[in-house]
Structures are given as C-alpha cells and as structure tokens.
mmCIF file of C-alpha atoms in Angstrom:
data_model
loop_
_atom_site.group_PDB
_atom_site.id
_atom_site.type_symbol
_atom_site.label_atom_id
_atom_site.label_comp_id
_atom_site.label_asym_id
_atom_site.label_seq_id
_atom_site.Cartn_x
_atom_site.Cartn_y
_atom_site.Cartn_z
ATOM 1 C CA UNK G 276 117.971 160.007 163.829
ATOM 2 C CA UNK G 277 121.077 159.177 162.045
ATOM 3 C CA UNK G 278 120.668 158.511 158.440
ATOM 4 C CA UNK G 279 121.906 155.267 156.673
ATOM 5 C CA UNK G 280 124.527 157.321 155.103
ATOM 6 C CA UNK G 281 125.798 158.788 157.877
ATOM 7 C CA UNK G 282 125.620 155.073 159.625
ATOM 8 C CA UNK G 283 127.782 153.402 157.441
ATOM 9 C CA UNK G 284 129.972 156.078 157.220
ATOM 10 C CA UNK G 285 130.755 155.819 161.129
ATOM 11 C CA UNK G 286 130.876 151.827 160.374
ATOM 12 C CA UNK G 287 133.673 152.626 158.312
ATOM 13 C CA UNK G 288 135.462 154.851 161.039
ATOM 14 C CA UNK G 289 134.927 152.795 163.517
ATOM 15 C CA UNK G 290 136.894 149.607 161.339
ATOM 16 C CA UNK G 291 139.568 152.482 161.038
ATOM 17 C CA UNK G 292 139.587 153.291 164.472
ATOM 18 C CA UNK G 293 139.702 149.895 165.318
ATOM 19 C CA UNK G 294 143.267 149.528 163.381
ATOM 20 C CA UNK G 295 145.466 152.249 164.302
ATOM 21 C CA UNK G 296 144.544 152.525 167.992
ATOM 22 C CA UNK G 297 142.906 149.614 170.879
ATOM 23 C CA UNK G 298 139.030 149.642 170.766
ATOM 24 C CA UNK G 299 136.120 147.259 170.983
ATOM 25 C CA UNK G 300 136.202 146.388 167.211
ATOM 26 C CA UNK G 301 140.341 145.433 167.119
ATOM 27 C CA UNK G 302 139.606 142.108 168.047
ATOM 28 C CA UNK G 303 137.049 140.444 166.083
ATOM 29 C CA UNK G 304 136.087 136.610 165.808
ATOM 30 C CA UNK G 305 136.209 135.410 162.546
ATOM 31 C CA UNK G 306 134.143 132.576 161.569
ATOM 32 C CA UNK G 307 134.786 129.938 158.612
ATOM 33 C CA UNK G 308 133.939 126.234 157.653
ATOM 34 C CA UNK G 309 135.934 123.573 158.125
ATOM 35 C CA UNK G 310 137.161 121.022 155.554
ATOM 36 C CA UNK G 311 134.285 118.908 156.729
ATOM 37 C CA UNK G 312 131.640 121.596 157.013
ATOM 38 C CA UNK G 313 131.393 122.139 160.562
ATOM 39 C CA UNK G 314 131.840 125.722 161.461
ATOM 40 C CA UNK G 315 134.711 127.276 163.108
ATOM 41 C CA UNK G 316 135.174 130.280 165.282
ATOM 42 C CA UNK G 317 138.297 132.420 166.847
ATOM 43 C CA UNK G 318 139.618 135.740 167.443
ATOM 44 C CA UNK G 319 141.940 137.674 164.858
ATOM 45 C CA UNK G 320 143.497 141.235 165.718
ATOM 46 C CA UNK G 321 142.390 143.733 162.740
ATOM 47 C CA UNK G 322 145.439 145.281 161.769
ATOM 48 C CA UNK G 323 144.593 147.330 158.467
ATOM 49 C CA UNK G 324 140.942 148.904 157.103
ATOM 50 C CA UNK G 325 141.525 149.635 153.513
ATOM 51 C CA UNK G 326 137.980 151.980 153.458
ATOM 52 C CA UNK G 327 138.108 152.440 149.522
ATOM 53 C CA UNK G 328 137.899 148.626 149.262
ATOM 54 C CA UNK G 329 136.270 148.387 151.494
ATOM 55 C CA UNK G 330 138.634 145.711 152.786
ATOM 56 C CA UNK G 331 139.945 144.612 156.448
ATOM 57 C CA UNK G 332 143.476 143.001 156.813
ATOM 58 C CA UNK G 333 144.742 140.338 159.587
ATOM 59 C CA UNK G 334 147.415 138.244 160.225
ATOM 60 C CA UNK G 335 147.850 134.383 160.392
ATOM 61 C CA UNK G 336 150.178 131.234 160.416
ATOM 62 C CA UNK G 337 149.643 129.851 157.024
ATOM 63 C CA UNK G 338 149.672 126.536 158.832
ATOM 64 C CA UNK G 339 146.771 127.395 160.728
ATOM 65 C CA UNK G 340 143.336 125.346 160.240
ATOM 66 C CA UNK G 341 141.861 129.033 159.340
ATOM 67 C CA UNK G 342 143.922 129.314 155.985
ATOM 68 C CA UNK G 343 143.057 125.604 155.282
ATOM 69 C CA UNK G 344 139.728 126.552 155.776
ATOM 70 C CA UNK G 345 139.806 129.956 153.820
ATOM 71 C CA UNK G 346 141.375 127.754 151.036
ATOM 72 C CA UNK G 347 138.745 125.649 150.344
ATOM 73 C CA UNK G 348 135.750 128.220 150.496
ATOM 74 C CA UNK G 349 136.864 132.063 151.530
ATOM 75 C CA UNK G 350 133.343 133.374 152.093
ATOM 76 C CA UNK G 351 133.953 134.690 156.055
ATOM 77 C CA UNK G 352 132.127 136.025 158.626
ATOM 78 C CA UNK G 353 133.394 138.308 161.699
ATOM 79 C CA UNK G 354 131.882 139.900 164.593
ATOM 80 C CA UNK G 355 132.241 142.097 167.125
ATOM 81 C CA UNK G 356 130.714 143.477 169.943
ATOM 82 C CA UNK G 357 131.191 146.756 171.873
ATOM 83 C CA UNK G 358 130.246 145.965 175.448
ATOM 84 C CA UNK G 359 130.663 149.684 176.482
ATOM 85 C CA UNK G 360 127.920 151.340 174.419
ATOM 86 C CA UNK G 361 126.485 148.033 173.585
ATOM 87 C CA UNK G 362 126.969 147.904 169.665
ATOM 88 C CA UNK G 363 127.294 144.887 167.675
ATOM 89 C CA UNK G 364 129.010 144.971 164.166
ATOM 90 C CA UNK G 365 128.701 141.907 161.984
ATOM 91 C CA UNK G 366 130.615 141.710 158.854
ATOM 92 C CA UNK G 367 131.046 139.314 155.640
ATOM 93 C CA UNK G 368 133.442 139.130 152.902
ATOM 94 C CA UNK G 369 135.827 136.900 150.579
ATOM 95 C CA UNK G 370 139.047 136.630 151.855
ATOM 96 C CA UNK G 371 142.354 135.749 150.186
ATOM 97 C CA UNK G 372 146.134 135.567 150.800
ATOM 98 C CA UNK G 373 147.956 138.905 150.460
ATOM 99 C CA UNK G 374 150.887 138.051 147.969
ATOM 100 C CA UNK G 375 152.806 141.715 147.304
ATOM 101 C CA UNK G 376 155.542 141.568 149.173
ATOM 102 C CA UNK G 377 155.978 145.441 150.181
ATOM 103 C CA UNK G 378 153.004 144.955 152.110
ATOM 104 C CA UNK G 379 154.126 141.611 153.722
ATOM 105 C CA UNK G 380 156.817 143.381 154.908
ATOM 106 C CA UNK G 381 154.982 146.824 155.764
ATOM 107 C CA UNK G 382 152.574 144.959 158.313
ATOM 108 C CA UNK G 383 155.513 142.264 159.366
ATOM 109 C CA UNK G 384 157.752 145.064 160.428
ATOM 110 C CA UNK G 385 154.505 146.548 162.656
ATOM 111 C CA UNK G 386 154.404 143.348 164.404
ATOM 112 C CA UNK G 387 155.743 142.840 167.905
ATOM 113 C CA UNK G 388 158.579 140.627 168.624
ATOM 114 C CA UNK G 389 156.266 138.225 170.569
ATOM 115 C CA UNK G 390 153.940 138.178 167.309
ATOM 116 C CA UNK G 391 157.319 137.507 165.374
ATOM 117 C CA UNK G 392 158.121 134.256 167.506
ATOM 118 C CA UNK G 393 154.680 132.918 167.207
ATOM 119 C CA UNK G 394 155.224 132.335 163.008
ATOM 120 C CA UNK G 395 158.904 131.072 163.889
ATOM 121 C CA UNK G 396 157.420 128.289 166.032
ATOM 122 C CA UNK G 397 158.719 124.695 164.986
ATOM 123 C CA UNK G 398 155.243 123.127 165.113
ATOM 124 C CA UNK G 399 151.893 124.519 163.292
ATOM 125 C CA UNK G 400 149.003 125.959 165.441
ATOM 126 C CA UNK G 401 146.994 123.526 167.051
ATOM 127 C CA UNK G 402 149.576 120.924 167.631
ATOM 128 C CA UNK G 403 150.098 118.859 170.295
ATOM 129 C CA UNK G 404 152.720 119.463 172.607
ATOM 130 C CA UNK G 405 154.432 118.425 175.725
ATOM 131 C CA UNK G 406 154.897 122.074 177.366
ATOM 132 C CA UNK G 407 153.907 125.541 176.483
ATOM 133 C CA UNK G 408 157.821 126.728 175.768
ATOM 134 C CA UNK G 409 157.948 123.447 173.017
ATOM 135 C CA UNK G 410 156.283 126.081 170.739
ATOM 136 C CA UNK G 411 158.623 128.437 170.913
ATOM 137 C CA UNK G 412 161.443 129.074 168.475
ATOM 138 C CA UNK G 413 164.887 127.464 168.792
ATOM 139 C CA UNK G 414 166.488 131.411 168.852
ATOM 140 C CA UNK G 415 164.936 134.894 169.246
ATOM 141 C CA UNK G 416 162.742 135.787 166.299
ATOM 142 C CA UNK G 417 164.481 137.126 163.177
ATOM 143 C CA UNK G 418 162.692 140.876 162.788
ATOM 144 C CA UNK G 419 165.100 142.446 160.279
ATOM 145 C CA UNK G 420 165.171 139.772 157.688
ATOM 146 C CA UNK G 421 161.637 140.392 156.868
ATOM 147 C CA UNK G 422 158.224 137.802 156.889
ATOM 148 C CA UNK G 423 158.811 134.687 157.776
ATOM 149 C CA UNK G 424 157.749 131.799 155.225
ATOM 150 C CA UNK G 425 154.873 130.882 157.590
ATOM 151 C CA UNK G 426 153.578 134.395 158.017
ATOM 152 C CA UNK G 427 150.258 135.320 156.106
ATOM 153 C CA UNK G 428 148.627 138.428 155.385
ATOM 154 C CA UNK G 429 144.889 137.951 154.818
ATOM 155 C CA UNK G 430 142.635 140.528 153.415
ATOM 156 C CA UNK G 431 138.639 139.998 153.293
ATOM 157 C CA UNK G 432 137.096 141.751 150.683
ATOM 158 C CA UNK G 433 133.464 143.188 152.766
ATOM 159 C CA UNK G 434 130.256 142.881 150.651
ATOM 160 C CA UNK G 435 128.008 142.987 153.955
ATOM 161 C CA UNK G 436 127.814 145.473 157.041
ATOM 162 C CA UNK G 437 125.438 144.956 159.784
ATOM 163 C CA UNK G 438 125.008 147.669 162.600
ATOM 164 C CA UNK G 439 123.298 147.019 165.650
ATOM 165 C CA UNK G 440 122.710 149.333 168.751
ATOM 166 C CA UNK G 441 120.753 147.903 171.753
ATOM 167 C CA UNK G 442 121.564 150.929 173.883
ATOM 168 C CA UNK G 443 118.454 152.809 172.882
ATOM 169 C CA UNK G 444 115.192 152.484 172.425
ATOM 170 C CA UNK G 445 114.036 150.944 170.449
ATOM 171 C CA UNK G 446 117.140 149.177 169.619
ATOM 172 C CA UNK G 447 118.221 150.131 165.778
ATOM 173 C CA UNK G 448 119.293 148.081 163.718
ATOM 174 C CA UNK G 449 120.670 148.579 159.672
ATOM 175 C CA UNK G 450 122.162 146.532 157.206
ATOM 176 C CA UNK G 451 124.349 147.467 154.234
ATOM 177 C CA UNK G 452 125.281 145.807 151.141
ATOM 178 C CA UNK G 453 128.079 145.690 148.408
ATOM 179 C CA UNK G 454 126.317 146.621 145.039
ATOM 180 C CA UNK G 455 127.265 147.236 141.347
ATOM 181 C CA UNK G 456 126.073 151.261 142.105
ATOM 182 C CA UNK G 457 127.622 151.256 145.495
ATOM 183 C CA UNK G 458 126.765 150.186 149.234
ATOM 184 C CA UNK G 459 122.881 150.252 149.618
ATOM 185 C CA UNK G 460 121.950 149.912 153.311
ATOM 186 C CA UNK G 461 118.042 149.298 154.770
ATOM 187 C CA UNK G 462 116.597 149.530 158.154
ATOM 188 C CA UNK G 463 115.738 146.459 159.780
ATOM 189 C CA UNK G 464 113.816 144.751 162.964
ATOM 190 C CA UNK G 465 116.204 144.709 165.566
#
C-alpha cells in the first residue's frame, strides 16, 4: 500500500501533469457562492500548479459572475474526476486576483487566439444576446499588446487535498491538510 506521503506526493504530480500536458485533472469544476448564497458550479482549465505553494492558477473574464463571487467570499472548491482509472480529486483553497504583471503577461501570451477573443468580447459572460457571433470582438484579438483589461489571472491558495480511488478494493480514500508544520494527511472511509 501506498503511504500518505507518497499519496500526496502523486496528488501534487498529477495537478502538474494536469498543467503542462491534456489529462483528466486539466479541467476541473470550480465551485463558489453566489452574492445571494446559492452555490455555483462550472468548469475552469488549470493552467499553472505552483507545487511549493501549493497553489493552482486559472484564467477568467473579470466580468464573470465567478470573480463577483470570489470577491465577496474566496473560499473555493474544485473537483475532478478521472473516469479512466476512476479517481476523484477534490480540492479547497482561497483564491485571489493575480496582480504582477510579468505573470499576466507570461500566461496571456500561452493563451490561444480563440481564448484571446473571448476577454475582447463587447458584452460580459452570461449576457444576453441575439446570436452567438454578437459576442465576438469587433476585430481579431490583439495578442501582442499584452492582457487585455478584462483578462484575470486567479490563483487559489490549496489548504485541503482529498484523494479518492474506487478502482480497487476496497476503495481508498485519504485526506490532506494545510498545517502550521506542513500538510498532514489521514486515511478515511471511502
């Protein structure tokens, strides 16, 4: 058997994985509370692991209902689940706005040009429009002159780790926590 160690150790490469190549884990729905406490679920692309954080990094519009709700209580949850060797990783954290501008520009300059239109839309996610094209930008998106004013990088800050493997059996399960002497991690009831 694996030890906890080892476990969240292979967490950890997996969130890496997950950001500098496709895998189960890229993708990961991130779940906050809304402005009037109900909460909210969608799907963000991981696009950085910063493992001496330990820290994950996505994108977003900042006129998106996510920073709104982010803004007015950043405790976050995300999941993900690995259909092919049936592993679920849940994660928590604090996440906040990514200010430094080298980085803005680091990850912005990753981006495809597709991802590049979608912050140099006219009209803020979630609005209503008359055709799909009515979101696009009046000219092709603006790559070279660096982040657009509407582009956000967001950074969540982990302080929980949950592992679960129903592929086995019995089905393991272990949970690891942010601490003052480090990341303590216990076996639990699947």
């Amino acid at each position: 058997m694996i030890s906890l160690d080892d476990r969240l150790q292979a967490i950890w490469q997996l969130l890496s994985t997950a950001t500098t190549s496709r895998s189960a884990f890229t993708l990961m729905q991130l779940a906050t509370v809304s402005a009037d406490g109900q909460p909210s679920l969608r799907t963000v692309v991981m696009r950085q692991f910063l493992p001496a954080l330990p820290a994950l990094r996505f994108t977003a519009d900042r006129r998106s209902a996510k920073m709104d709700d982010i803004a007015a209580q950043p405790q976050v949850a995300l999941l993900a689940y690995d259909a092919a060797n049936n592993v679920q990783l849940r994660l928590t954290g604090t996440a906040q706005i990514v200010e430094d501008a080298q980085q803005r520009v680091a990850v912005w300059h990753k981006l495809r040009p597709h991802s590049h239109a979608l912050f140099q839309s006219p009209v803020s996610p979630g609005s209503v429009i008359t055709h799909p094209d009515a979101a696009l930008p009046a000219s092709a998106p603006e790559v070279d002159a660096g982040p657009d004013a509407h582009f956000a990088l967001v950074e969540i800050t982990l302080y929980s780790a949950e592992w679960l493997d129903v592929s086995r059996e019995p089905h393991q399960r272990a949970r690891f926590e942010a601490r003052a002497e480090g990341w303590q991690g216990s076996w639990r009831v699947p």
